Amino acid sequence: MKSVKAFVLLISSVLCFSGLSLIRASSVEFMEIREQAGIDFMHFDGRTNQRYFTETLGAGCGVFDYDNDGDLDIYFVNGADLKYPERSQATNALYRNNGDGTFTDVTEEAGVGHKGYGFGCCVGDYDNDGWTDLYVTNFRSNVLYHNNGDGTFTDVTREAGVDSPIWSTGCAFADVDNDGDLDLYVANYVLFSVETNRIWRVGRVLVYSSPRVYDGLQDAFFRNNGDGTFTEDSEAAGLINPTGRGLGVVFGDYDNDGDVDLYVANDANENYLYRNDGTGHFEDVALFAGVSFSEHGMVENGMGVDFGDYDNDGWLDLVVTNFHNQVNTLYHNEGNGFFTDVSSASHTGEISLPDMAWGADFFDYDNDGFRDLLIANGHYQDNVELYDKTTTYAQRNHLFRNHHDGTFTNVSMNTGSGMRSVEVSRGTAIGDLDNDGDLDIVISNSAHPPNVLINEGGEQAGHWLNLQLIGTQSNRSAIGARVTVISSGLRQMEEVRSGSSFCSQNDLRLHFGLGPASEATVEIRWPSGQIERFEHVAADQFLLVTEDEGVTQQFPNSKLTEGAP
């Protein structure tokens, strides 16, 4: 009898938690604020009737606090005029967050308006001076911007030795050998030039060619020398992939052994999962782990990627976005070195068949303690509707709500007008732009203005914690640090990460929804190996945690570090 009562109480508590979450989550709305916020960026792809293949990919975007004032700024990567680059007026753009719901274009004064044909970006404090630096990938030549700490950046690409002068896409910083400074991985795409561009026809319709007609390129890995320079070290690191056609890049400790591993999504090639042996040397175990091909053993067109523990079992799961008529693949980490394709079982797979997907992010939009999933969609053929009636060029993005049982529901139509818009989307970036306790969304759209979507109601749907980590023994950005938050029977885990989604950068701060819990236990495993634990941490706070120095409460729009390294 006692066991029956205990079971009833358990079920009642679960229903109470879930019911509270379901009721409150229904009030969450994402609202487009781009125009009133003063963001007038327009992506430019330089498209011509020559249908250069570079015009198809669009670009990524990023959110990061470049000026250490406690709120997130936005960086947009832009294209260019490919055939006549000297005529191009398009540049990348940096918008400073004013802390009042508006942004100011500071591109020129900051010195980050690169005019190359851009695709991706990532951030990290590569020289541990207390200011977040910026890396941008391009067709032909990349750029590393050193943050000078006074609102300006300096192009140090040549001095640092981190160019990859071909066609680069996804990128990410990570301390692969845990020596206290950040290394850099850059995905390279295909061997393309204006002279070798190929145009296809479907019937009488001129279309862009497939990536398969171009040879893939070797990615680049740059090891940090600790003196502001890097050494290209792909071969010694075991990161050899001469034909990859890389797009999506994400680091994460998928096997829970204390070092960062690497997943690379390739377009029309098998994907790579590089397992780190703890010294910064990698081995591709994707085939063995079950994340190289589709569940039918087919090569797919990997675009965007993200790691995230969507079921709170303590292991990083994986999502990979794919081409039209391919499902987006959700891999569940079984905790034994293997992943299971749960795309169908999770209800995220079949719905993706008509769409072409790019950006992907695990994030808890309704603060219920479980990570939801955002997928950005948009075809690469701008005239696809002339010859294929099963899809469209502009498409609606998908926001999948996590039901806490391994399944998701697409709630895009029920979460505000911002999620109902139809776009040609590419990169996605997640962060709390207005510092109100819930997560907002930035989406880069190909040859269109971006979406800047503010979450209205997420902070009321559940309690939360937002943590910024600063390393002392570890790299200053704390990239690779793992945070576990325990509250109301839930055990959530997330890692500080540079670069993910499609060619984009999320907030380096970690956000945890707590549902009805008013406090939590926070455990941090720093890249140095040190573990710190903080009990009875009150909810609904922005916290700064410095390795070996403890927790400091922070308030929205306050100076997090007062500009001090």
Coordinates of C-alpha atoms in Angstrom, one line a residue:
M1 CA 0.0 0.0 0.0
K2 CA 2.8 2.4 0.9
S3 CA 4.5 1.6 -2.4
V4 CA 1.3 2.5 -4.3
K5 CA 1.0 5.8 -2.4
A6 CA 4.6 6.5 -3.2
F7 CA 4.1 5.8 -6.8
V8 CA 1.0 8.1 -6.9
L9 CA 2.9 10.9 -5.2
L10 CA 5.8 10.5 -7.7
I11 CA 3.4 10.6 -10.7
S12 CA 1.6 13.6 -9.2
S13 CA 4.8 15.5 -8.7
V14 CA 5.9 14.8 -12.3
L15 CA 2.5 15.9 -13.6
C16 CA 2.7 19.0 -11.5
F17 CA 6.1 19.9 -12.9
S18 CA 5.1 19.1 -16.5
G19 CA 1.7 20.7 -16.2
L20 CA 3.2 23.9 -14.9
S21 CA 5.7 23.9 -17.7
L22 CA 3.1 23.1 -20.4
I23 CA 0.7 25.8 -19.2
R24 CA 3.3 28.5 -18.9
A25 CA 5.1 27.6 -22.1
S26 CA 2.0 28.3 -24.1
S27 CA 2.4 32.0 -23.3
V28 CA 5.9 32.2 -24.7
E29 CA 6.1 34.3 -27.9
F30 CA 9.0 35.3 -30.1
M31 CA 8.6 38.9 -31.5
E32 CA 10.6 40.4 -34.3
I33 CA 12.4 43.6 -33.1
R34 CA 14.9 44.2 -35.9
E35 CA 13.6 47.5 -37.2
Q36 CA 12.8 49.1 -33.8
A37 CA 16.1 47.9 -32.5
G38 CA 17.9 49.8 -35.2
I39 CA 19.4 46.8 -37.0
D40 CA 19.4 47.6 -40.8
F41 CA 21.8 44.8 -41.9
M42 CA 21.0 43.1 -45.3
H43 CA 22.8 40.0 -46.4
F44 CA 24.4 40.3 -49.8
D45 CA 25.4 37.3 -51.9
G46 CA 26.5 39.1 -55.1
R47 CA 24.2 36.9 -57.1
T48 CA 24.4 37.1 -60.9
N49 CA 22.9 35.2 -63.8
Q50 CA 26.1 33.1 -63.8
R51 CA 24.9 31.3 -60.7
Y52 CA 28.2 31.1 -58.9
F53 CA 28.0 28.3 -56.4
T54 CA 29.2 30.5 -53.6
E55 CA 25.9 32.4 -53.8
T56 CA 23.9 29.4 -52.3
L57 CA 25.3 29.1 -48.8
G58 CA 24.3 32.3 -47.2
A59 CA 26.2 33.0 -43.9
G60 CA 26.3 32.7 -40.2
C61 CA 26.0 35.2 -37.3
G62 CA 27.2 35.5 -33.8
V63 CA 26.3 37.0 -30.4
F64 CA 29.0 37.9 -27.9
D65 CA 29.9 40.7 -25.5
Y66 CA 32.8 42.3 -27.3
D67 CA 33.0 45.4 -24.9
N68 CA 32.6 43.6 -21.6
D69 CA 29.6 45.7 -20.6
G70 CA 27.4 42.8 -19.6
D71 CA 25.1 42.5 -22.6
L72 CA 25.3 40.7 -25.9
D73 CA 26.3 42.4 -29.2
I74 CA 25.5 40.9 -32.6
Y75 CA 27.9 40.2 -35.5
F76 CA 26.6 39.5 -39.0
V77 CA 28.8 37.9 -41.7
N78 CA 28.2 39.1 -45.2
G79 CA 28.9 38.1 -48.8
A80 CA 30.5 40.2 -51.6
D81 CA 30.6 40.7 -55.4
L82 CA 32.5 37.6 -56.4
K83 CA 33.4 38.5 -60.0
Y84 CA 34.2 42.2 -59.2
P85 CA 35.2 42.4 -55.6
E86 CA 36.5 45.9 -56.0
R87 CA 33.0 47.1 -56.6
S88 CA 31.5 45.4 -53.5
Q89 CA 30.2 47.8 -50.9
A90 CA 28.9 45.0 -48.6
T91 CA 30.7 44.4 -45.3
N92 CA 30.3 42.3 -42.2
A93 CA 28.5 44.3 -39.5
L94 CA 28.9 44.6 -35.7
Y95 CA 25.9 46.0 -33.7
R96 CA 26.6 47.2 -30.1
N97 CA 23.8 46.5 -27.6
N98 CA 22.8 49.7 -25.9
G99 CA 21.1 47.9 -23.1
D100 CA 17.7 49.5 -23.7
G101 CA 16.4 47.3 -26.5
T102 CA 18.3 49.2 -29.3
F103 CA 21.6 48.5 -31.1
T104 CA 24.1 50.8 -32.7
D105 CA 26.1 49.9 -35.8
V106 CA 29.7 50.2 -34.7
T107 CA 31.3 48.3 -37.6
E108 CA 33.5 51.1 -38.9
E109 CA 34.8 52.3 -35.5
A110 CA 35.4 48.8 -34.3
G111 CA 37.3 47.9 -37.5
V112 CA 35.5 44.6 -38.2
G113 CA 33.8 45.4 -41.5
H114 CA 35.6 42.9 -43.6
K115 CA 34.7 43.0 -47.3
G116 CA 35.6 39.5 -48.2
Y117 CA 33.0 36.9 -49.2
G118 CA 32.1 35.7 -45.7
F119 CA 30.5 32.6 -44.4
G120 CA 31.1 31.9 -40.7
C121 CA 32.4 33.3 -37.4
C122 CA 33.4 32.1 -33.9
V123 CA 34.8 33.8 -30.8
G124 CA 37.2 33.1 -28.0
D125 CA 39.9 34.9 -26.0
Y126 CA 42.8 33.2 -27.7
D127 CA 45.5 35.3 -25.9
N128 CA 43.8 35.2 -22.4
D129 CA 43.9 39.0 -22.1
G130 CA 40.2 39.3 -20.9
W131 CA 38.7 40.4 -24.2
T132 CA 36.9 38.2 -26.6
D133 CA 38.4 37.9 -30.0
L134 CA 36.7 37.1 -33.3
Y135 CA 37.5 34.8 -36.2
V136 CA 35.7 35.1 -39.6
T137 CA 35.8 32.5 -42.4
N138 CA 35.6 33.6 -46.1
F139 CA 36.0 32.4 -49.6
R140 CA 39.7 32.8 -50.4
S141 CA 41.0 34.4 -47.1
N142 CA 40.0 34.3 -43.5
V143 CA 40.5 36.9 -40.8
L144 CA 41.4 36.9 -37.1
Y145 CA 40.4 40.1 -35.2
H146 CA 42.2 40.7 -32.0
N147 CA 40.1 42.6 -29.5
N148 CA 42.1 45.6 -28.3
G149 CA 39.8 46.2 -25.3
D150 CA 39.0 49.8 -26.2
G151 CA 36.1 49.1 -28.6
T152 CA 38.3 48.4 -31.6
F153 CA 39.8 45.3 -33.2
T154 CA 43.0 44.7 -35.1
D155 CA 43.4 42.2 -38.0
V156 CA 46.2 39.9 -36.9
T157 CA 45.6 37.1 -39.3
R158 CA 49.1 37.1 -40.9
E159 CA 51.0 37.6 -37.6
A160 CA 49.0 34.9 -35.9
G161 CA 49.4 32.5 -38.8
V162 CA 45.7 31.4 -39.0
D163 CA 44.7 32.0 -42.6
S164 CA 43.2 29.3 -44.7
P165 CA 43.1 31.0 -48.2
I166 CA 40.7 28.7 -49.9
W167 CA 36.9 28.4 -49.1
S168 CA 36.3 28.2 -45.3
T169 CA 33.0 27.8 -43.6
G170 CA 32.4 26.5 -40.0
C171 CA 35.0 27.3 -37.3
A172 CA 35.5 26.9 -33.5
F173 CA 38.0 27.6 -30.8
A174 CA 38.7 24.9 -28.2
D175 CA 41.6 24.0 -25.9
V176 CA 42.1 20.5 -27.3
D177 CA 45.2 19.7 -25.1
N178 CA 44.0 21.5 -21.9
D179 CA 47.2 23.6 -21.8
G180 CA 45.3 26.8 -21.0
D181 CA 45.0 28.5 -24.4
L182 CA 42.6 28.1 -27.3
D183 CA 43.3 26.2 -30.5
L184 CA 41.3 26.7 -33.7
Y185 CA 39.6 24.4 -36.1
V186 CA 38.5 25.6 -39.5
A187 CA 36.3 23.6 -41.9
N188 CA 37.0 24.0 -45.6
Y189 CA 34.4 23.3 -48.2
V190 CA 35.1 22.8 -52.0
L191 CA 37.7 23.6 -54.6
F192 CA 35.9 26.4 -56.5
S193 CA 36.7 29.3 -58.7
V194 CA 34.9 31.7 -60.9
E195 CA 36.5 29.9 -63.9
T196 CA 35.4 26.4 -62.8
N197 CA 31.8 27.4 -61.9
R198 CA 29.3 25.0 -63.4
I199 CA 25.6 25.7 -64.2
W200 CA 23.1 23.0 -64.4
R201 CA 19.7 22.8 -66.1
V202 CA 16.5 21.0 -64.9
G203 CA 14.5 21.0 -68.1
R204 CA 14.8 24.5 -69.3
V205 CA 15.5 26.0 -65.9
L206 CA 19.0 27.2 -65.1
V207 CA 20.0 26.1 -61.5
Y208 CA 23.0 26.0 -59.2
S209 CA 25.1 22.9 -59.4
S210 CA 25.5 20.2 -56.7
P211 CA 28.5 20.4 -54.4
R212 CA 29.4 16.9 -55.6
V213 CA 30.8 18.4 -58.9
Y214 CA 33.6 20.1 -56.9
D215 CA 36.4 18.4 -55.0
G216 CA 36.3 18.6 -51.2
L217 CA 39.1 20.4 -49.3
Q218 CA 41.3 19.5 -46.3
D219 CA 40.1 21.2 -43.1
A220 CA 42.7 23.2 -41.0
F221 CA 43.7 22.9 -37.4
F222 CA 45.8 25.6 -35.8
R223 CA 47.5 24.8 -32.5
N224 CA 48.0 27.8 -30.2
N225 CA 51.7 28.5 -29.4
G226 CA 50.8 30.6 -26.3
D227 CA 52.5 33.7 -27.7
G228 CA 49.8 35.1 -29.9
T229 CA 50.7 32.8 -32.8
F230 CA 49.4 29.5 -34.1
T231 CA 50.9 26.5 -35.9
E232 CA 49.0 24.6 -38.6
D233 CA 49.0 21.1 -37.0
S234 CA 46.3 19.0 -38.7
E235 CA 48.5 16.0 -39.6
A236 CA 50.1 15.7 -36.2
A237 CA 46.7 16.1 -34.5
G238 CA 45.2 13.3 -36.6
L239 CA 42.8 15.6 -38.3
I240 CA 43.3 14.5 -41.8
N241 CA 40.3 14.7 -44.2
P242 CA 41.3 15.7 -47.7
T243 CA 37.9 15.4 -49.3
G244 CA 35.5 16.5 -46.5
R245 CA 33.4 19.4 -47.9
G246 CA 33.1 20.6 -44.3
L247 CA 30.3 23.0 -43.1
G248 CA 29.2 22.5 -39.5
V249 CA 31.7 22.3 -36.7
V250 CA 31.1 21.7 -33.0
F251 CA 33.3 20.6 -30.0
G252 CA 32.0 18.7 -27.0
D253 CA 33.0 16.0 -24.6
Y254 CA 30.7 13.3 -25.9
D255 CA 32.4 10.5 -24.0
N256 CA 32.7 12.2 -20.7
D257 CA 36.4 11.7 -20.3
G258 CA 37.4 15.3 -19.6
D259 CA 38.6 16.5 -23.0
V260 CA 36.8 18.0 -26.0
D261 CA 36.0 15.9 -29.0
L262 CA 35.0 17.2 -32.4
Y263 CA 32.2 16.6 -34.8
V264 CA 32.2 17.9 -38.4
A265 CA 29.2 17.8 -40.7
N266 CA 30.1 17.4 -44.4
D267 CA 28.1 18.2 -47.5
A268 CA 27.8 15.1 -49.7
N269 CA 30.4 13.2 -47.7
E270 CA 30.4 11.1 -44.6
N271 CA 30.5 13.1 -41.3
Y272 CA 33.4 12.9 -38.9
L273 CA 33.5 12.3 -35.1
Y274 CA 37.0 12.9 -33.8
R275 CA 37.7 11.4 -30.4
N276 CA 40.3 13.2 -28.4
D277 CA 42.8 10.9 -26.6
G278 CA 43.5 13.6 -24.0
T279 CA 46.7 15.0 -25.5
G280 CA 45.1 16.9 -28.4
H281 CA 45.4 14.0 -30.8
F282 CA 42.3 12.7 -32.5
E283 CA 40.9 9.6 -34.2
D284 CA 37.8 9.6 -36.4
V285 CA 35.4 7.1 -34.8
A286 CA 32.2 8.3 -36.6
L287 CA 31.6 5.0 -38.4
F288 CA 32.1 3.0 -35.2
A289 CA 29.9 5.4 -33.1
G290 CA 27.1 5.4 -35.7
V291 CA 27.2 9.1 -36.7
S292 CA 28.9 8.9 -40.0
F293 CA 26.0 8.1 -42.4
S294 CA 22.2 8.1 -42.2
E295 CA 20.4 5.2 -40.5
H296 CA 20.2 3.6 -44.0
G297 CA 23.9 3.8 -44.5
M298 CA 23.7 6.7 -47.0
V299 CA 25.9 9.8 -47.3
E300 CA 23.9 12.9 -46.5
N301 CA 24.4 16.6 -47.0
G302 CA 25.3 17.8 -43.5
M303 CA 24.9 21.5 -42.9
G304 CA 24.6 22.5 -39.3
V305 CA 25.4 20.8 -36.0
D306 CA 25.0 21.0 -32.3
F307 CA 25.7 19.0 -29.1
G308 CA 23.2 19.1 -26.3
D309 CA 21.9 16.8 -23.5
Y310 CA 18.2 17.0 -24.5
D311 CA 17.1 14.2 -22.1
N312 CA 19.2 15.2 -19.1
D313 CA 20.9 11.8 -18.8
G314 CA 24.4 13.4 -18.5
W315 CA 25.6 12.6 -22.1
L316 CA 25.8 15.0 -25.0
D317 CA 23.4 14.2 -27.8
L318 CA 23.9 15.4 -31.4
V319 CA 21.8 17.0 -34.1
V320 CA 22.8 17.3 -37.8
T321 CA 20.8 19.2 -40.4
N322 CA 20.5 18.0 -43.9
F323 CA 19.2 18.5 -47.5
H324 CA 15.7 18.6 -48.9
N325 CA 14.3 15.0 -48.9
Q326 CA 16.7 14.0 -46.1
V327 CA 15.6 14.0 -42.5
N328 CA 17.5 16.1 -40.0
T329 CA 19.3 13.5 -37.9
L330 CA 18.9 13.4 -34.1
Y331 CA 21.4 11.1 -32.5
H332 CA 20.9 9.9 -28.9
N333 CA 24.1 9.3 -27.0
E334 CA 23.9 5.9 -25.4
G335 CA 26.8 6.6 -23.0
N336 CA 28.9 3.6 -24.3
G337 CA 30.6 5.2 -27.3
F338 CA 27.6 4.6 -29.5
F339 CA 24.8 6.9 -30.7
T340 CA 21.3 5.8 -31.8
D341 CA 19.4 7.6 -34.7
V342 CA 16.2 8.7 -33.0
S343 CA 15.0 11.1 -35.7
S344 CA 11.8 9.2 -36.3
A345 CA 11.1 8.2 -32.7
S346 CA 11.6 11.8 -31.5
H347 CA 9.1 13.2 -34.1
T348 CA 11.7 15.6 -35.5
G349 CA 12.7 13.7 -38.6
E350 CA 9.8 13.2 -41.1
I351 CA 8.6 16.8 -40.7
S352 CA 11.9 18.0 -42.1
L353 CA 11.7 16.1 -45.4
P354 CA 10.2 19.0 -47.5
D355 CA 12.7 21.5 -46.2
M356 CA 16.4 22.2 -46.5
A357 CA 17.9 22.8 -43.1
W358 CA 21.0 24.7 -41.9
G359 CA 21.3 26.2 -38.4
A360 CA 20.5 24.0 -35.4
D361 CA 20.6 24.8 -31.7
F362 CA 19.6 23.0 -28.5
F363 CA 18.3 25.5 -26.0
D364 CA 15.6 25.8 -23.3
Y365 CA 13.3 28.5 -24.6
D366 CA 10.6 28.0 -22.0
N367 CA 12.8 27.6 -18.9
D368 CA 11.3 24.2 -18.0
G369 CA 14.7 22.5 -17.5
F370 CA 14.7 20.6 -20.8
R371 CA 16.4 21.7 -24.0
D372 CA 14.3 22.3 -27.0
L373 CA 15.5 22.4 -30.6
L374 CA 15.6 25.2 -33.2
I375 CA 16.1 24.3 -36.9
A376 CA 16.6 27.0 -39.6
N377 CA 15.3 26.2 -43.1
G378 CA 15.6 27.6 -46.6
H379 CA 16.4 26.1 -50.0
Y380 CA 19.6 26.8 -51.9
Q381 CA 17.9 27.0 -55.4
D382 CA 16.0 30.3 -55.6
N383 CA 13.9 29.0 -58.5
V384 CA 13.2 25.5 -57.1
E385 CA 9.4 26.0 -57.3
L386 CA 9.7 26.1 -61.1
Y387 CA 10.6 22.5 -61.3
D388 CA 9.8 20.9 -57.9
K389 CA 6.3 21.3 -56.4
T390 CA 7.2 19.5 -53.2
T391 CA 9.3 22.3 -51.7
T392 CA 9.8 26.1 -51.7
Y393 CA 12.7 28.5 -51.7
A394 CA 11.6 30.4 -48.6
Q395 CA 10.6 28.1 -45.8
R396 CA 9.3 28.3 -42.2
N397 CA 11.8 27.5 -39.4
H398 CA 11.0 24.8 -36.9
L399 CA 11.0 25.2 -33.1
F400 CA 10.6 21.8 -31.5
R401 CA 9.4 21.8 -27.9
N402 CA 10.8 19.0 -25.7
H403 CA 8.1 16.8 -24.0
H404 CA 10.6 15.4 -21.5
D405 CA 10.0 11.8 -22.8
G406 CA 12.3 11.8 -25.8
T407 CA 9.8 13.3 -28.2
F408 CA 9.3 16.8 -29.5
T409 CA 6.5 18.8 -31.1
N410 CA 6.9 21.6 -33.7
V411 CA 5.5 24.7 -32.0
S412 CA 6.6 27.3 -34.5
M413 CA 3.0 28.4 -35.3
N414 CA 2.2 28.8 -31.6
T415 CA 5.1 30.8 -30.3
G416 CA 4.7 34.3 -31.7
S417 CA 4.7 36.1 -35.1
G418 CA 8.5 36.0 -35.2
M419 CA 8.5 32.2 -35.5
R420 CA 5.8 32.2 -38.1
S421 CA 7.7 34.2 -40.7
V422 CA 8.8 32.5 -43.9
E423 CA 12.5 33.1 -44.7
V424 CA 15.5 31.7 -46.5
S425 CA 17.4 31.1 -43.3
R426 CA 20.9 29.9 -42.6
G427 CA 22.9 30.5 -39.4
T428 CA 21.3 30.8 -35.9
A429 CA 22.7 32.3 -32.7
I430 CA 21.1 32.0 -29.2
G431 CA 21.5 34.2 -26.2
D432 CA 19.7 36.5 -23.7
L433 CA 19.9 39.7 -25.7
D434 CA 17.8 41.8 -23.2
N435 CA 19.1 40.2 -20.0
D436 CA 15.6 39.4 -18.8
G437 CA 16.1 35.7 -18.0
D438 CA 15.1 33.9 -21.2
L439 CA 16.8 33.1 -24.4
D440 CA 16.4 35.1 -27.6
I441 CA 17.2 34.1 -31.2
V442 CA 19.2 35.7 -34.1
I443 CA 18.8 34.2 -37.5
S444 CA 20.8 35.1 -40.6
N445 CA 18.8 35.0 -43.8
S446 CA 20.3 34.6 -47.3
A447 CA 20.1 37.8 -49.4
H448 CA 17.5 39.1 -46.9
P449 CA 17.5 41.0 -43.6
P450 CA 18.1 38.9 -40.5
N451 CA 15.6 37.9 -37.8
V452 CA 16.1 39.3 -34.3
L453 CA 13.6 37.5 -32.1
I454 CA 13.0 38.5 -28.5
N455 CA 11.5 35.9 -26.2
E456 CA 8.4 37.3 -24.5
G457 CA 7.2 35.2 -21.6
G458 CA 10.1 32.7 -21.2
E459 CA 11.2 34.3 -17.9
Q460 CA 7.7 33.8 -16.5
A461 CA 7.5 30.2 -17.7
G462 CA 10.1 29.0 -15.2
H463 CA 13.0 30.0 -13.0
W464 CA 16.5 30.2 -14.4
L465 CA 20.2 30.7 -13.9
N466 CA 22.7 32.4 -16.3
L467 CA 26.4 31.8 -15.7
Q468 CA 29.4 33.5 -17.1
L469 CA 32.6 31.5 -16.5
I470 CA 36.2 33.0 -16.4
G471 CA 39.1 30.6 -16.3
T472 CA 42.4 31.3 -14.5
Q473 CA 44.2 28.0 -14.8
S474 CA 42.0 27.2 -17.7
N475 CA 41.6 29.3 -20.8
R476 CA 40.1 32.7 -20.0
S477 CA 36.9 32.1 -21.9
A478 CA 36.4 28.8 -20.1
I479 CA 35.6 27.2 -23.4
G480 CA 35.2 23.5 -22.7
A481 CA 34.1 23.9 -19.1
R482 CA 31.2 21.7 -18.2
V483 CA 28.5 22.9 -15.8
T484 CA 26.0 20.6 -14.1
V485 CA 22.9 22.2 -12.5
I486 CA 20.8 20.1 -10.1
S487 CA 17.3 21.3 -9.1
S488 CA 14.0 19.7 -8.3
G489 CA 15.2 16.3 -9.3
L490 CA 16.6 17.5 -12.6
R491 CA 20.3 17.2 -13.4
Q492 CA 21.1 19.4 -16.4
M493 CA 24.5 19.6 -18.1
E494 CA 25.9 22.1 -20.7
E495 CA 29.4 23.1 -21.9
V496 CA 30.9 26.5 -22.8
R497 CA 31.3 26.3 -26.5
S498 CA 32.8 28.4 -29.4
G499 CA 31.1 27.8 -32.8
S500 CA 28.2 25.6 -33.7
S501 CA 25.0 25.6 -35.6
F502 CA 25.7 26.6 -39.2
C503 CA 28.8 28.8 -39.2
S504 CA 27.6 30.7 -36.1
Q505 CA 28.3 31.6 -32.5
N506 CA 26.0 31.4 -29.5
D507 CA 26.5 33.3 -26.2
L508 CA 29.4 32.0 -24.2
R509 CA 27.3 32.4 -21.0
L510 CA 25.4 29.3 -20.1
H511 CA 21.6 29.5 -19.5
F512 CA 19.7 26.9 -17.4
G513 CA 15.9 26.8 -17.1
L514 CA 14.9 25.6 -13.6
G515 CA 11.1 25.2 -14.0
P516 CA 9.5 25.6 -10.5
A517 CA 12.8 25.3 -8.6
S518 CA 13.8 28.4 -6.7
E519 CA 17.4 27.3 -6.0
A520 CA 20.0 24.9 -7.5
T521 CA 23.3 23.2 -6.9
V522 CA 25.9 24.2 -9.5
E523 CA 28.9 22.0 -10.2
I524 CA 31.7 23.1 -12.6
R525 CA 34.3 20.9 -14.2
W526 CA 36.9 23.3 -15.5
P527 CA 39.2 22.4 -18.5
S528 CA 42.1 22.4 -16.0
G529 CA 40.4 19.4 -14.4
Q530 CA 39.5 21.3 -11.2
I531 CA 35.9 20.7 -9.9
E532 CA 34.0 23.3 -8.0
R533 CA 30.6 23.0 -6.4
F534 CA 28.2 25.6 -5.1
E535 CA 25.1 24.7 -3.0
H536 CA 21.8 26.5 -2.6
V537 CA 22.3 29.0 -5.4
A538 CA 19.2 31.2 -5.7
A539 CA 17.4 31.2 -9.0
D540 CA 16.8 34.1 -11.4
Q541 CA 20.3 35.5 -11.3
F542 CA 23.2 36.4 -13.6
L543 CA 26.3 35.0 -12.0
L544 CA 30.0 35.4 -12.7
V545 CA 32.1 32.4 -11.7
T546 CA 35.9 32.8 -11.7
E547 CA 38.0 29.7 -11.4
D548 CA 39.4 29.4 -7.8
E549 CA 37.7 32.7 -6.8
G550 CA 34.0 31.7 -6.5
V551 CA 30.7 33.3 -7.5
T552 CA 29.9 37.0 -7.9
Q553 CA 26.3 38.1 -8.5
Q554 CA 25.9 40.2 -11.6
F555 CA 23.0 42.4 -12.8
P556 CA 21.8 43.0 -16.3
N557 CA 23.8 45.7 -18.1
S558 CA 26.4 46.0 -15.3
K559 CA 30.1 45.9 -16.1
L560 CA 31.0 42.2 -15.7
T561 CA 34.7 42.8 -15.5
E562 CA 35.0 46.6 -15.6
G563 CA 37.3 46.1 -18.5
A564 CA 39.9 44.4 -16.5
P565 CA 41.7 41.3 -17.8

